[in-house]
Coordinates of C-alpha atoms and ligand atoms in Angstrom, one line a residue:
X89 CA -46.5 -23.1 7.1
X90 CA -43.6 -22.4 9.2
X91 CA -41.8 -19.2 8.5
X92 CA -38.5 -20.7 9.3
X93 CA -37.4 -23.4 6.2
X94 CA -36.5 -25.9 9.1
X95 CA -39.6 -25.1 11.4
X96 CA -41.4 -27.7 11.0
X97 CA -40.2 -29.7 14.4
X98 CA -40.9 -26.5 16.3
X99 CA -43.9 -25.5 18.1
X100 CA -42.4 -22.1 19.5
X101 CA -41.3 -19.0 17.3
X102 CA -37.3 -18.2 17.4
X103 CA -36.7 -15.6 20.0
X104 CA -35.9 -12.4 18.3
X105 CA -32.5 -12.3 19.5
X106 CA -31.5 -15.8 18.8
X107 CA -32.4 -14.9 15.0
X108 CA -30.0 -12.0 15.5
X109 CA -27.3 -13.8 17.2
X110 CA -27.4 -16.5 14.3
X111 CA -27.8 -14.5 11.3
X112 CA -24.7 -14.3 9.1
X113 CA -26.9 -12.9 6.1
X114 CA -25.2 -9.3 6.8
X115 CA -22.2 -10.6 5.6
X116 CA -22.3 -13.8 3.8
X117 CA -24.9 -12.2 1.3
X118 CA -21.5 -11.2 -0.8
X119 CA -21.4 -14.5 -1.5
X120 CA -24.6 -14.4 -3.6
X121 CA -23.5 -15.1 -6.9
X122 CA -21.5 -18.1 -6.2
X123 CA -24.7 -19.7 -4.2
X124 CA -26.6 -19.1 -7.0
X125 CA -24.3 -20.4 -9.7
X126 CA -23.7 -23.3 -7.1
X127 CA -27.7 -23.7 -7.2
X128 CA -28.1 -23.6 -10.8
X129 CA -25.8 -25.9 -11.5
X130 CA -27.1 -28.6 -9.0
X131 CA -30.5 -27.6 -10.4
X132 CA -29.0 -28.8 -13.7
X133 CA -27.9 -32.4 -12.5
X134 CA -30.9 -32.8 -10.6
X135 CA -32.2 -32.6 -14.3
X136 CA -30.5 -34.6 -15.9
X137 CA -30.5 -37.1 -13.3
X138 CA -34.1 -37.0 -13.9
X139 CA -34.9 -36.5 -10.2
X140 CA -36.8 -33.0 -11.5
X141 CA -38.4 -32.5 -14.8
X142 CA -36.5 -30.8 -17.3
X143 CA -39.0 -27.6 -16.9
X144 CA -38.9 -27.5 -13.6
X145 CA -35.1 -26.8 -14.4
X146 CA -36.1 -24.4 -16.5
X147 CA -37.8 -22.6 -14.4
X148 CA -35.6 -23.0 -11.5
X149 CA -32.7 -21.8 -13.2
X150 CA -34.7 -18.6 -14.6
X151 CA -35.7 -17.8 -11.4
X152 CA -32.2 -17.7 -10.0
X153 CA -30.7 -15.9 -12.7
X154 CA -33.7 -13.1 -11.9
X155 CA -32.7 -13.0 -8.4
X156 CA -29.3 -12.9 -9.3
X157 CA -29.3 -9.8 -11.4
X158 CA -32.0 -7.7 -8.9
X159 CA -29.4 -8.8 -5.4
X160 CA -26.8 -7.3 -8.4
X161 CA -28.7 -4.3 -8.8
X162 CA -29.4 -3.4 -5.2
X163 CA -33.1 -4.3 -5.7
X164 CA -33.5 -7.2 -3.4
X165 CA -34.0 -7.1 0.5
X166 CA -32.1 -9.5 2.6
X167 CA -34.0 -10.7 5.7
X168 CA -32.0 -11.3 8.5
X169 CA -34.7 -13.5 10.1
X170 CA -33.5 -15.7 7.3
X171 CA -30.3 -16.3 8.5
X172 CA -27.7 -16.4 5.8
X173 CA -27.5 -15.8 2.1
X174 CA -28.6 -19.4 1.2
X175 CA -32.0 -19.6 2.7
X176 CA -33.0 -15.8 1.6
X177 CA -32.1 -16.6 -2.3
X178 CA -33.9 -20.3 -1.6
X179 CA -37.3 -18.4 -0.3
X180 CA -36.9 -15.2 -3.2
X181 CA -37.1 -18.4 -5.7
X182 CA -40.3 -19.9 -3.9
X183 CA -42.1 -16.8 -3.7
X184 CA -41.3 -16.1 -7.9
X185 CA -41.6 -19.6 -8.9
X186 CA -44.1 -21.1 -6.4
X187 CA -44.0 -25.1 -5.2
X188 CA -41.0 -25.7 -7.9
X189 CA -39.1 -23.9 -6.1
X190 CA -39.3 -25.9 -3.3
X191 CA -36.9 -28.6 -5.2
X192 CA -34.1 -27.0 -5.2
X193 CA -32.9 -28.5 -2.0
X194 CA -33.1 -31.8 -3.0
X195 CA -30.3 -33.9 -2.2
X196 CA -28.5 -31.5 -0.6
X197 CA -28.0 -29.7 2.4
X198 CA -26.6 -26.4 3.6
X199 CA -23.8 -27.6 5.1
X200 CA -22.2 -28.4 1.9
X201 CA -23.9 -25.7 -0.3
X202 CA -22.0 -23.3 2.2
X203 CA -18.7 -25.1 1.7
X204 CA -19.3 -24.9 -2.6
X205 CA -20.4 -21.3 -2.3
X206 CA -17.1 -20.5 -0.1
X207 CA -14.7 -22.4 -2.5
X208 CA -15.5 -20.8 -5.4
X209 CA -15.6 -17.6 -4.0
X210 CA -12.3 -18.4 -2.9
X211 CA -11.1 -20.0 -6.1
X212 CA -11.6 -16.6 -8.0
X213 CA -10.1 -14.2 -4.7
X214 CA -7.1 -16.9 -5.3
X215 CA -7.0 -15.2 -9.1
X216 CA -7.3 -12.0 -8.2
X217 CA -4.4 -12.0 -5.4
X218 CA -2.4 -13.6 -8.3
X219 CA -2.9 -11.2 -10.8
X220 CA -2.4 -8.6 -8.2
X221 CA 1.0 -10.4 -7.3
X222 CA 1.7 -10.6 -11.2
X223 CA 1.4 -6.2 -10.8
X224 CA 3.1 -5.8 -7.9
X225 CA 6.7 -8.4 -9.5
X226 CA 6.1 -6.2 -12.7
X227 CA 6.7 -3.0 -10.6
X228 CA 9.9 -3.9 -9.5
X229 CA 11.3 -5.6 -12.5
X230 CA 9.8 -2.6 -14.2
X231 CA 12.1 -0.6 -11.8
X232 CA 15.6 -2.6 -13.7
X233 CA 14.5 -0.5 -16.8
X234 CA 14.8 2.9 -15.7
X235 CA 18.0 5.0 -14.8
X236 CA 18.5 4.1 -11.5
X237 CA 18.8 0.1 -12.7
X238 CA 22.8 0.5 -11.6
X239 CA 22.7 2.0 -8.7
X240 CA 24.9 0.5 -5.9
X241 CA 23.0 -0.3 -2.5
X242 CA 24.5 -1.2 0.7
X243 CA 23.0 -4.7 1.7
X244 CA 22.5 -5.0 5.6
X245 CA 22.0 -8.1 7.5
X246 CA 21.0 -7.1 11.2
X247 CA 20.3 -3.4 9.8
X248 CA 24.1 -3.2 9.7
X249 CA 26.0 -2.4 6.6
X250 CA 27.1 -6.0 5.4
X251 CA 28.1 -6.1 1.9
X252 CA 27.3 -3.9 -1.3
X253 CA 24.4 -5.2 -3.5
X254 CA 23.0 -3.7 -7.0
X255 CA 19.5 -2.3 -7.1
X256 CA 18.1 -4.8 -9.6
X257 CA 19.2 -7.8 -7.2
X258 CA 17.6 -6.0 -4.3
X259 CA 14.3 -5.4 -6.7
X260 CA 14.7 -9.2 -7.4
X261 CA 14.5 -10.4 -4.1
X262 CA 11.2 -9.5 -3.5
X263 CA 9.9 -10.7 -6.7
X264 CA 11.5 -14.4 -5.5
X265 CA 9.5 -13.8 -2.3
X266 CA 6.3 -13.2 -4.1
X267 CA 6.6 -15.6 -6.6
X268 CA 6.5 -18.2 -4.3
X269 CA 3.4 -16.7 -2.8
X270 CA 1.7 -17.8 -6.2
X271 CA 3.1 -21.0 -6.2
X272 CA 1.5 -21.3 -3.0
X273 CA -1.3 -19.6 -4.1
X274 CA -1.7 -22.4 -6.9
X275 CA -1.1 -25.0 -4.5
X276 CA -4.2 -24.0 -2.3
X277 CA -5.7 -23.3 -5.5
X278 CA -5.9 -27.2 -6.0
X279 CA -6.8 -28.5 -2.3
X280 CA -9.9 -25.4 -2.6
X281 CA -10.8 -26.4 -5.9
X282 CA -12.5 -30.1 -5.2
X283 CA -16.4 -30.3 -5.0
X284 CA -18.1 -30.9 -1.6
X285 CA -21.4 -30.4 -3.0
X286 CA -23.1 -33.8 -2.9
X287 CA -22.4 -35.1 0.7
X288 CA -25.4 -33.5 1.9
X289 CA -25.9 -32.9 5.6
X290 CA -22.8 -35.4 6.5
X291 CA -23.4 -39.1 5.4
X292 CA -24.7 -38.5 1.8
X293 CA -27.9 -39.1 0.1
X294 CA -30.4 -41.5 -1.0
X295 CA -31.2 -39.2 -4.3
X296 CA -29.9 -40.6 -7.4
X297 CA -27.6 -37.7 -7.7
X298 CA -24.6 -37.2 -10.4
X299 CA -21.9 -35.3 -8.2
X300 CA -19.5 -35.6 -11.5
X301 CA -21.9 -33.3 -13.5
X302 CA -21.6 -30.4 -10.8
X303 CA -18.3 -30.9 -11.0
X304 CA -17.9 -30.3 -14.3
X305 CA -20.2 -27.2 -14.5
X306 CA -18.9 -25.4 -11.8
X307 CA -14.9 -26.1 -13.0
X308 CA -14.2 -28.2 -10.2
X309 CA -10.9 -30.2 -10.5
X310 CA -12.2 -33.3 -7.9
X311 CA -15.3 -34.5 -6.1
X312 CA -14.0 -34.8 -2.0
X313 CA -14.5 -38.8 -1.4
X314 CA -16.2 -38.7 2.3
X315 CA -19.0 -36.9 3.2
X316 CA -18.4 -36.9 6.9
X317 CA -14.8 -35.4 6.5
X318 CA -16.0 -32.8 3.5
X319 CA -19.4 -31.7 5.1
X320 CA -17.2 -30.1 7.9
X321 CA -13.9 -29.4 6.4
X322 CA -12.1 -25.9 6.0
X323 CA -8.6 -27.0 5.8
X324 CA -9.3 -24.9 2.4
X325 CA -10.0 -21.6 4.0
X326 CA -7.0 -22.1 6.7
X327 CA -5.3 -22.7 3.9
X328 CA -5.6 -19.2 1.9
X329 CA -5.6 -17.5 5.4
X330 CA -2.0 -18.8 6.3
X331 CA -0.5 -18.3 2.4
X332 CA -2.4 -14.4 2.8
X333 CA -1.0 -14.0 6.0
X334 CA 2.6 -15.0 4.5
X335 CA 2.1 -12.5 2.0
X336 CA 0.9 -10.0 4.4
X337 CA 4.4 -10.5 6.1
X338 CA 6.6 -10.2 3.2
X339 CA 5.1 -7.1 2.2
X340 CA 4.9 -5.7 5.9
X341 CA 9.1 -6.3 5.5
X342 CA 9.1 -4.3 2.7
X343 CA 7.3 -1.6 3.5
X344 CA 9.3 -1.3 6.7
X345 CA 12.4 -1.1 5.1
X346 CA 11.0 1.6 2.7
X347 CA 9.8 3.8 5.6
X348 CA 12.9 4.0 7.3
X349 CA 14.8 4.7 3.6
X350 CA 13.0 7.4 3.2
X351 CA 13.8 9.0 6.5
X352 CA 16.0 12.2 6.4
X353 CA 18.7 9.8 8.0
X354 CA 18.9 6.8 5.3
X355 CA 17.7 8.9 3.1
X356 CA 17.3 6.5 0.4
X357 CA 14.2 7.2 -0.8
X358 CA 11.9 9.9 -2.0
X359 CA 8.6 8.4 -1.7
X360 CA 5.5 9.2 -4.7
X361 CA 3.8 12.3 -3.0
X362 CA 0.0 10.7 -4.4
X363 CA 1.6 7.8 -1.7
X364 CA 2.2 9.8 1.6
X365 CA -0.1 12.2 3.8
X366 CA 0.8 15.0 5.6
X367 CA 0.2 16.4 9.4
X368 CA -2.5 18.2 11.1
X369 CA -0.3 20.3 13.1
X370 CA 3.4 19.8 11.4
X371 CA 3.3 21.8 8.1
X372 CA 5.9 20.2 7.0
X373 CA 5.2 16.6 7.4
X374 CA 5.2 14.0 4.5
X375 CA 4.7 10.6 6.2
X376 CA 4.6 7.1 4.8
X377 CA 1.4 6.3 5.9
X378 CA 0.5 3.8 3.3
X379 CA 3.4 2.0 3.8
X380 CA 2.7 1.9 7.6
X381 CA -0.6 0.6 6.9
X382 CA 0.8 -2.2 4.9
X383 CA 3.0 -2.7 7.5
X384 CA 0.6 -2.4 10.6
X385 CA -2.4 -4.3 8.3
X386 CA 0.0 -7.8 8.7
X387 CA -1.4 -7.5 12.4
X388 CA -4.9 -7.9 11.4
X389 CA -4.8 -10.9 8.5
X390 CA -2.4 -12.7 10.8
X391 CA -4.7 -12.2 13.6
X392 CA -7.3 -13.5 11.4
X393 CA -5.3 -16.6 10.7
X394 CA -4.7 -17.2 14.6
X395 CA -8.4 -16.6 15.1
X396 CA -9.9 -19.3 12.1
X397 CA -7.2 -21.8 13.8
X398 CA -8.5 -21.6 17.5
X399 CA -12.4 -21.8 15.9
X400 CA -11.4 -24.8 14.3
X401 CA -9.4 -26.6 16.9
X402 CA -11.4 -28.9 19.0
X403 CA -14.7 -29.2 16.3
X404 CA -15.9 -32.9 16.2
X405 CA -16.7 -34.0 13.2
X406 CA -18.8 -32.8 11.3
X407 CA -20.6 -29.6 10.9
X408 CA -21.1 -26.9 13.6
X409 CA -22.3 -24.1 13.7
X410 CA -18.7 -22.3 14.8
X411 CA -17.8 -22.3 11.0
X412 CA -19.8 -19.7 10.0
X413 CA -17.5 -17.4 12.2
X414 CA -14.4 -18.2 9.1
X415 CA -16.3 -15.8 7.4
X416 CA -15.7 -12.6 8.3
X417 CA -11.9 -13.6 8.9
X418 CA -11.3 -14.9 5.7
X419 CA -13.2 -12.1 3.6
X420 CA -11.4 -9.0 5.8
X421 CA -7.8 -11.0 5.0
X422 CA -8.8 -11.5 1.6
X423 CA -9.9 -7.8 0.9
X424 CA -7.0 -6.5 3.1
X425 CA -4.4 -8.4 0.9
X426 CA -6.0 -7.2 -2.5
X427 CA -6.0 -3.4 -1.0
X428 CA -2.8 -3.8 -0.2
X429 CA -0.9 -5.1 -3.2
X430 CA -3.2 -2.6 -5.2
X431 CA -1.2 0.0 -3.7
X432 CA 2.1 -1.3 -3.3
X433 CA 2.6 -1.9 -7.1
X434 CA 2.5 1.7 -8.0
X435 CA 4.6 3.1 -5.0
X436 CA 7.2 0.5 -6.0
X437 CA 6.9 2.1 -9.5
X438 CA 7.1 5.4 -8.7
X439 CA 9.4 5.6 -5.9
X440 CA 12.4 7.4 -6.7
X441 CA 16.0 6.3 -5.4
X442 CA 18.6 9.2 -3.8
X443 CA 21.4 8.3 -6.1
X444 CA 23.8 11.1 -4.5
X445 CA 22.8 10.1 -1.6
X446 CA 23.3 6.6 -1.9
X447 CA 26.7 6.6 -2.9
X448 CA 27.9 9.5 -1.4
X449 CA 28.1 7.0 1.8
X450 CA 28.8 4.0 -0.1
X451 CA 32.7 3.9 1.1
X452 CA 31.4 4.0 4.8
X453 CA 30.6 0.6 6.8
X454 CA 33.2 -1.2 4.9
X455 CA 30.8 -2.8 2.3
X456 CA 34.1 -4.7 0.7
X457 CA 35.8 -6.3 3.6
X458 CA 35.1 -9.8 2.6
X459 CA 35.4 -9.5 -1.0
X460 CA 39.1 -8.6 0.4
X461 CA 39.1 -11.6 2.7
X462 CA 38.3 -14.1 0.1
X463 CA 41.0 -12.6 -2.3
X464 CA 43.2 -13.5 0.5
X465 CA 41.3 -16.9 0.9
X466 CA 41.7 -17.4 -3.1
X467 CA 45.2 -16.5 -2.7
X468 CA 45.5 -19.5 0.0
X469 CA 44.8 -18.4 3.3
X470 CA 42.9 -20.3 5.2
X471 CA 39.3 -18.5 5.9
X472 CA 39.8 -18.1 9.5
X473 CA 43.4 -16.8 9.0
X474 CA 42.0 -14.3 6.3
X475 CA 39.0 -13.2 8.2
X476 CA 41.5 -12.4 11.4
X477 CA 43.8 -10.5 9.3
X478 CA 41.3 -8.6 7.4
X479 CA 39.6 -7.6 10.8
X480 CA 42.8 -6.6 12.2
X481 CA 42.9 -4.5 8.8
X482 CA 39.7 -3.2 9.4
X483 CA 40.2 -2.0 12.7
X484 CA 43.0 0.1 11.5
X485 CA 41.2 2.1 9.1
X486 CA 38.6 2.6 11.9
X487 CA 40.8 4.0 13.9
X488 CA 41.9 6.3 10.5
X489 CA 38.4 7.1 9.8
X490 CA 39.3 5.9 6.1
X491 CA 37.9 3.2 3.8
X492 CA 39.9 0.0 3.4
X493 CA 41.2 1.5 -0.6
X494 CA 42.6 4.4 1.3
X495 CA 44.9 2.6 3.4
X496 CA 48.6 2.9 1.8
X497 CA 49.8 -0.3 0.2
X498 CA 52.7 -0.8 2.9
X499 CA 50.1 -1.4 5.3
X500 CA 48.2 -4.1 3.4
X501 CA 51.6 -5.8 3.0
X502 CA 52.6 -6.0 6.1
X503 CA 49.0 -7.3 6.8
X504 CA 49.8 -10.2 4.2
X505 CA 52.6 -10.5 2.0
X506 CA 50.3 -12.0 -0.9
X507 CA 48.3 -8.1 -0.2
X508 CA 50.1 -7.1 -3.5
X509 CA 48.8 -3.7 -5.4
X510 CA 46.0 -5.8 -7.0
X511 CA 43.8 -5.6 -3.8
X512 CA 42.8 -2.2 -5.3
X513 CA 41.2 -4.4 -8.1
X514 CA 38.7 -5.7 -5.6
X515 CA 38.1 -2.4 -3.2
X516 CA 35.3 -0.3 -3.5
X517 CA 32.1 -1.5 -3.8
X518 CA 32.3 -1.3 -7.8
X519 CA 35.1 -3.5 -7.5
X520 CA 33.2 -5.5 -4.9
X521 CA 30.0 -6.2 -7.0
X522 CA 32.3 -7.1 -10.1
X523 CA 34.2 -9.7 -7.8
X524 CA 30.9 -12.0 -7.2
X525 CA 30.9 -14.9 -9.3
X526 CA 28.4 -17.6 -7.2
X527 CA 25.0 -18.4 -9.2
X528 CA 22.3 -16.1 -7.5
X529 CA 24.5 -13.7 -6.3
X530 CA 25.1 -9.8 -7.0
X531 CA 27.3 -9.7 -9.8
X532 CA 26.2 -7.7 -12.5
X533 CA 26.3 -10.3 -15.5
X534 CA 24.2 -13.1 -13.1
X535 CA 21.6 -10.2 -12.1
X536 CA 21.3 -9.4 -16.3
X537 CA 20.3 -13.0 -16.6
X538 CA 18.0 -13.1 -13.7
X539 CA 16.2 -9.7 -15.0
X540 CA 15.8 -11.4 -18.6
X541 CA 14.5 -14.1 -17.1
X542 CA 12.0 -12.4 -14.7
X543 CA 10.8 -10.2 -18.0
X544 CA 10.1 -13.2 -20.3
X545 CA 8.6 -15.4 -17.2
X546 CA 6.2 -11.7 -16.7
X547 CA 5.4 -11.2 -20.0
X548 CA 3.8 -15.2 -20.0
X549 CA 2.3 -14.0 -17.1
X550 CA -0.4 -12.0 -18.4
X551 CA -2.3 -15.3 -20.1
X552 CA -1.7 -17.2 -16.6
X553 CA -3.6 -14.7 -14.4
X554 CA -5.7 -17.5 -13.4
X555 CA -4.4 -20.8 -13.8
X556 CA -2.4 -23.2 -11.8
X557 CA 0.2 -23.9 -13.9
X558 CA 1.3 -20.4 -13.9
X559 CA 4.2 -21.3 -11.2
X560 CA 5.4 -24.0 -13.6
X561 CA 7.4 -21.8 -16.1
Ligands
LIG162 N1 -24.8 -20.0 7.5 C1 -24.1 -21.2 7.9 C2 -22.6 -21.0 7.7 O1 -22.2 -20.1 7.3 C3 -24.5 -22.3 7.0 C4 -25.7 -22.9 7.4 C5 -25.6 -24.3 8.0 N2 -26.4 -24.2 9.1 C6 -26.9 -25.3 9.7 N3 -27.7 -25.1 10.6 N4 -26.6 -26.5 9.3 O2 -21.9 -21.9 8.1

């Protein structure tokens, strides 16, 4: 008997190389459990279907589990002459179980036992990444409770002062951005959670096999309809690559904004010292490395996602051999993102905000300029009139080196003669902040209703770790 599973056709032994060069069982073998609960439960319909005996289930299924709990407890040798994962658990079974064993590939084929395996793997990295999400929007609505919850930030837009924002709002915004990562999330979750198993090599089989019952006992929401399409496809894993890769990005954003607020000249920011690492040479160094990791590991998982796009552009249909490359790419993204948000939850916990700092500078930049030209707008004026007359204004107290509330009052009047004394009711960026009123915006009383909102929608959150309808509250 051939040592290969597939050698009976050949007449010459693999060259040593070639079994090197094809092996993915050095890194596929992680996805153990999930072949083997993919295994059982085709084991299980093959039963029932009465295509095996109802012992030789039995026995199949024992033998798996066994396997199963020795590749657990690092007491099982993968061979790399093998190949991957699928054919070293399907030889452990024969050699425990004998000829029986031998079954287990009925009516399937590894084309689509590879594609099961790597969606439920998937599916439960998809529930992890949300519940590390879920850790990461409690840290920064966490961040509204605590003393700093008023502070008064300037808001930038091109990295220039633009117009004055509270700290809550700014904590909000990234919880908007990362809960639609989750709705995204629970959108692939859907498309990765239909069963391929069951299409065999690429046409289907002649067994009389139930692909409903695998379906049920593996959780699967759908059975894919065409072989030849589902044999081959990995929409699924491009898929969680792109929605990582967008989460990668938001939090790259993030942690670049926090590095350069907690430089001596924002000085925004006094980063959680268990957070930073210090210099070899500089003894007085504390540097943001983990948030320039964060930021610098967006490179690799959008790297990834450019390389699983040009491995699958240009595959006929239906499998080749290219997809076991997706692999590596998808598993580095997926352990990249989950190291990632791990750590970003408690620096945006612990991080502390400069208060005296941050206001100290507050009345520079001229954070209220158009809260000044819409009270003129509000007052009448049209917008291009205001805006011209409140640059003109602006200019002025440049040239003074004051803030617009420490210009005298003739000088707003002879800007405007509807520039009364009550512009000083809308100066200053306390003044400012009060003077939103738009849904979504800064003012203190809509950002109260956001925050209550984001608590009770976080507090459901812990029973929705891992379900799709999570997003739907
Ligand atoms: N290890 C392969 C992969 O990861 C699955 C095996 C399919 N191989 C084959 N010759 N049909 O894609």
């Amino acid at each position: 008997m051939s040592d290969k599973p597939w050698g009976g056709v050949f007449h010459e032994a693999t060259d040593r190389r070639v079994e090197e060069f094809t092996q993915s069982v050095s890194f596929d073998q992680r996805l153990y459990a999930h072949d083997i609960r993919g295994s059982i439960a085709h084991a299980r319909m093959l039963a029932k279907t009465g295509v095996i005996s109802t012992e030789e289930c039995r026995q199949i299924v024992a033998g798996l589990e066994q396997i199963g709990h020795d590749i657990a407890a690092g007491q099982f040798a993968f061979r790399r002459e093998l190949e991957d994962v699928h054919m070293n658990i399907e030889r452990a079974l024969v050699e425990r179980i004998g000829d029986v064993g031998r079954k287990l590939h009925t009516g399937r084929s590894r084309n689509d036992q590879v594609s099961t395996d790597l969606r439920l793997w998937c599916r439960d990295q998809v529930d992890a990444i949300c519940a590390a999400i879920i850790e990461l929007q409690r840290a920064f609505v966490g961040r509204a409770d605590r003393e700093d919850a008023d502070v008064i930030l300037p808001g930038y837009t091109h990295l220039q002062r633009a117009q004055p924002v509270l700290a809550a709002h700014y904590w909000l915004a990234y919880c908007e951005k990362l809960q639609r990562d989750r709705e995204r999330l629970a959108d692939c979750r859907r498309r990765v959670n239909q069963l391929p198993l069951g299409t065999a090599a690429l046409a289907g089989t002649t067994i009389p096999i139930d692909r409903q019952i695998v379906a049920d006992e593996l959780g699967f929401e759908g059975i894919l309809a065409n072989s030849l399409d589902s044999s081959g496809d990995r929409d699924f894993v491009l898929e969680l690559a792109s929605v990582l890769a967008t989460i990668a990005v938001h939090l790259s954003g993030w942690a670049e904004e926090w590095i350069l607020w907690s430089t001596t000249e924002f000085g925004f920011l006094k980063l959680p010292q268990q957070f930073c690492t210090g210099s070899s040479i500089m003894p007085q160094k504390i540097n943001p490395d983990v948030l320039e990791l964060i930021r610098g590991k967006a490179g690799r998982v959008i790297g990834n996602l450019t390389g699983l796009l040009v491995l699958m552009k240009g595959l006929p249909l239906a499998y080749n051999r290219d997809l076991q490359e997706d692999k590596e790419r998808l598993f580095d993204s997926v352990d990249t993102m989950l190291a990632c948000l791990e750590l970003a939850a408690p620096l945006v916990a612990e991080a502390e905000l400069n208060r005296e700092a941050i206001a100290s500078r507050l009345d520079r930049g001229y954070l209220d300029a158009t809260t000044l030209m819409e009270y003129l707008i509000l007052r009448g004026v049209p917008q291009r009139t205001a805006h011209e007359i409140i640059g003109r204004l602006v200019a002025t107290a440049m040239q003074r080196r004051v803030p617009l509330a420490d210009l005298p009052l003739e000088e707003f009047q002879s800007a405007h003669a509807s520039l009364d004394k009550s512009v000083f009711d809308v100066l200053g960026v306390e003044h400012a902040v009060e003077a939103f009123t738009s849904f979504g915006s800064t003012n203190p009383k809509q950002v109260e209703q956001q925050l209550a909102a984001w608590r009770e929608r976080l507090n459901q959150g812990t029973k929705l770790i891992s379900h799709r309808d999570d997003t739907n509250d």
